[in-house]
Amino acid sequence: MTSESAPIFARGVRKHFPGSERPALDGVDLTVRAGRVCALLGGNGAGKTTMIRILTTLTRADEGVVRVAGWDVRAEGTRVRASIGLVGQYAALDEVLSARENLELFGRLAGLDRRRARERAGELLGTAGLQEVGRRPVGSFSGGMRRRLDLATSLITIPAVLFIDEPTTGLDPQARRELWSSVRALTAAGTTVLLTTQYLDEADALADDVVILREGRVIAEGTPGDLKKLVGEPRMELREPTLEDVYMHLHEGVAAS
Amino acid sequence: MTTTISTAPVRTHVWREALILAGRTLRHWRARPVGFAIQVFFPVLVILLMGGLLGGAIAGSAAQYILFVIPGVLAFTMLSGIETTMIAVTTDATRTVTDRFRSLPISPGAVLLGRVLADMLTSAVELVVITLAGLALGWRWENGVLPALAAYGLLLWLRFGLLWVGVWAGLRVGSPEAVGAVQLLSWPIGFLSTVFVQPSTMPPWLGAIAEHNPLSATASAVRELFTGVHLQGLTWAADHALLFALVGPLVLAAVFCPLAIRAFQGLSR
Ligand SMILES: Nc1ncnc2c1ncn2[C@@H]1O[C@H](COP(=O)(O)OP(=O)(O)OP(=O)(O)O)[C@@H](O)[C@H]1O
Ligand SMILES: [Mg+2]
């Protein structure tokens, strides 16, 4: 398989929002191979959300080649959208409708007929652990419940490529672990996942590949293992380096240069 | 969990999708019946308040004034519909629901068309409620059914023109709070028209402004269609209310529909 036909392929992506002093993305390359989980790691303003929005056709890049599921995001937007699921940084749900009505609405929009949409909503409420509250308006949901419903909404038809922007921000430790296991179940089913995170342990636990973004540039990439080797031998403490060490190491390097 | 990878169809069906999205608004009514009832009965309250408080002073008696003001309130309700449209559009945009719609393999036009269908239906319900209240208060269309239907057509035509202003403004303002300003503005626009009072009772310069208000054109044209009586105006515009009521919304739509579509496409910048 050539890398251009990889589920996620981006070369030289540049995005400069009008009025901001530096580009949000400054020549980003990113390839994610089929069935892998890639974590886009970076601090606030690193450009993670902008990258996800470009890959999901929501924002147009100024420059660069971007292909998702084999299709060009610009020329074949609808085909891209038919192959992806998106869980944005902020839950995108109808607050007035119930959880079930939200799922039915998005099921209908995905092309299911009324009966099938109702069945699928029931299944997804079950998987998300929301059967009990399925009839409650989403406006009354906690952050974690919204997050789970938001994920369920993007799984009405199992997407070939799933994008999750900061999946576990605001979740308690147990909910985080549950979300991780749903992501793993998806990749077992063949879905390719790109997630963004500010948490190194999350990237460590979940990702096959890690790409570290800083001020719109990729400053390091590799498997969590590769990246840990960057730090070299454990120094003071007798323990394995963590991604946290890698991150601090890279930051010191960047700051010094 | 299924192991099939989605091969969702790439053909989009703009009408089907728009109807599903419009159906979402109907579900909002069902989820919030009280809010919906307040919205729909508010114009009736305006009729009763204006009639009871000012009717005697303006027209000699409340009953007399109510006959005058009902067509005006029908037109005014089409103007205040902008607010309904803006709230819906900005709420979806700020809650990122619009982005989720934009990330689905549906026709981009369906999102806007769904809004149009939902808001036109809401306004039609408002017109029915005001009409029923009017009938209960003794108002009648005296000029036959066809002209009356034409009058309702003109009212919805005004709503259609204004709807695009609402979509455009809703996409531009960026916060539901800003809609409050539009809500406030609709009152001076309403008062500076033939909706509530005859311009002949205003100072001539103010009357002339009022008669050139697009809202006046529809209010006067609708009065003419309901009563069959041509009302002599102060200005050429007032004498050709029907023409203005047809052309005004057309101009609004011609200007603001492309702007609204541009603003919607501009979300991807
Ligand atoms: N619509 C926009 N208009 C102007 N600037 C923007 C816009 N969206 C993002 N930016 C800027 O682009 C840069 C990258 O933002 P982005 O949201 O991609 O970062 P992020 O890595 O997702 O951050 P966070 O962790 O805070 O979510 C920031 O400097 C941000 O201010
Ligand atoms: Mg972000």
PDB file of C-alpha atoms in Angstrom, chain A residues 15 53 58-60 78-79 81-82 86 90-97 101 105-106 108-109 111-112 150 153-154 158 160 189-190, chain B residues 2-6 8 10 12 16-17 20-21 24 27-28 30-32 95-97 99-106 267-269:
ATOM      1  CA  LYS A  15      -3.146  27.040   7.844  1.00  0.00           C
ATOM      2  CA  ARG A  53     -10.996  20.123  11.354  1.00  0.00           C
ATOM      3  CA  LEU A  58     -14.719  21.441   8.315  1.00  0.00           C
ATOM      4  CA  THR A  59     -11.850  23.857   7.711  1.00  0.00           C
ATOM      5  CA  ARG A  60      -9.968  24.377   4.486  1.00  0.00           C
ATOM      6  CA  THR A  78     -18.866  14.167   0.529  1.00  0.00           C
ATOM      7  CA  ARG A  79     -17.003  10.883  -0.009  1.00  0.00           C
ATOM      8  CA  ARG A  81     -17.637  12.590   5.094  1.00  0.00           C
ATOM      9  CA  ALA A  82     -19.265   9.278   4.185  1.00  0.00           C
ATOM     10  CA  LEU A  86     -16.031  12.942  14.216  1.00  0.00           C
ATOM     11  CA  TYR A  90     -17.002  20.130  22.463  1.00  0.00           C
ATOM     12  CA  ALA A  91     -20.014  17.827  22.450  1.00  0.00           C
ATOM     13  CA  ALA A  92     -22.128  18.580  19.375  1.00  0.00           C
ATOM     14  CA  LEU A  93     -25.563  17.504  20.502  1.00  0.00           C
ATOM     15  CA  ASP A  94     -29.067  18.892  20.474  1.00  0.00           C
ATOM     16  CA  GLU A  95     -29.573  19.982  24.080  1.00  0.00           C
ATOM     17  CA  VAL A  96     -33.359  20.073  23.870  1.00  0.00           C
ATOM     18  CA  LEU A  97     -33.800  16.571  22.496  1.00  0.00           C
ATOM     19  CA  GLU A 101     -33.888  11.462  19.837  1.00  0.00           C
ATOM     20  CA  LEU A 105     -31.876  12.160  14.298  1.00  0.00           C
ATOM     21  CA  PHE A 106     -28.303  11.356  13.313  1.00  0.00           C
ATOM     22  CA  ARG A 108     -31.954   9.228   9.959  1.00  0.00           C
ATOM     23  CA  LEU A 109     -29.409  11.677   8.548  1.00  0.00           C
ATOM     24  CA  GLY A 111     -29.688   7.301   5.698  1.00  0.00           C
ATOM     25  CA  LEU A 112     -31.389   4.778   7.997  1.00  0.00           C
ATOM     26  CA  ASP A 150     -21.263  12.192  21.426  1.00  0.00           C
ATOM     27  CA  THR A 153     -23.555   9.472  17.749  1.00  0.00           C
ATOM     28  CA  SER A 154     -20.476   9.197  15.561  1.00  0.00           C
ATOM     29  CA  ILE A 158     -19.108   2.233  11.906  1.00  0.00           C
ATOM     30  CA  ALA A 160     -13.601   3.691   8.380  1.00  0.00           C
ATOM     31  CA  ALA A 189     -13.200  -3.948  14.106  1.00  0.00           C
ATOM     32  CA  GLY A 190     -10.895  -2.282  11.566  1.00  0.00           C
TER      33      GLY A 190
ATOM     34  CA  THR B   2     -20.312  -5.229  13.609  1.00  0.00           C
ATOM     35  CA  THR B   3     -17.098  -5.563  11.663  1.00  0.00           C
ATOM     36  CA  THR B   4     -18.326  -3.968   8.459  1.00  0.00           C
ATOM     37  CA  ILE B   5     -16.614  -0.809   7.397  1.00  0.00           C
ATOM     38  CA  SER B   6     -19.066   1.869   6.397  1.00  0.00           C
ATOM     39  CA  ALA B   8     -22.332   4.774   3.138  1.00  0.00           C
ATOM     40  CA  VAL B  10     -22.369   9.221  -1.382  1.00  0.00           C
ATOM     41  CA  THR B  12     -27.154  13.065  -0.910  1.00  0.00           C
ATOM     42  CA  ARG B  16     -35.156  14.118   2.589  1.00  0.00           C
ATOM     43  CA  GLU B  17     -32.373  15.509   4.742  1.00  0.00           C
ATOM     44  CA  ILE B  20     -35.464  15.360   8.786  1.00  0.00           C
ATOM     45  CA  LEU B  21     -33.750  18.520  10.010  1.00  0.00           C
ATOM     46  CA  ARG B  24     -36.081  18.281  14.606  1.00  0.00           C
ATOM     47  CA  ARG B  27     -39.565  17.793  18.245  1.00  0.00           C
ATOM     48  CA  HIS B  28     -38.300  20.917  19.980  1.00  0.00           C
ATOM     49  CA  ARG B  30     -42.933  18.835  21.738  1.00  0.00           C
ATOM     50  CA  ALA B  31     -40.064  18.937  24.223  1.00  0.00           C
ATOM     51  CA  ARG B  32     -40.825  22.543  25.178  1.00  0.00           C
ATOM     52  CA  ARG B  95     -22.968  24.480  20.291  1.00  0.00           C
ATOM     53  CA  THR B  96     -21.003  23.132  17.297  1.00  0.00           C
ATOM     54  CA  VAL B  97     -24.094  21.194  16.174  1.00  0.00           C
ATOM     55  CA  ASP B  99     -20.192  21.513  12.556  1.00  0.00           C
ATOM     56  CA  ARG B 100     -21.483  18.038  13.189  1.00  0.00           C
ATOM     57  CA  PHE B 101     -24.057  18.457  10.414  1.00  0.00           C
ATOM     58  CA  ARG B 102     -21.262  19.720   8.183  1.00  0.00           C
ATOM     59  CA  SER B 103     -19.191  16.619   8.947  1.00  0.00           C
ATOM     60  CA  LEU B 104     -21.978  14.290   7.747  1.00  0.00           C
ATOM     61  CA  PRO B 105     -22.361  13.030   4.179  1.00  0.00           C
ATOM     62  CA  ILE B 106     -25.462  15.143   3.634  1.00  0.00           C
ATOM     63  CA  LEU B 267     -17.596  28.488   8.193  1.00  0.00           C
ATOM     64  CA  SER B 268     -14.882  26.388   6.542  1.00  0.00           C
ATOM     65  CA  ARG B 269     -12.404  29.269   6.385  1.00  0.00           C
TER      66      ARG B 269
END
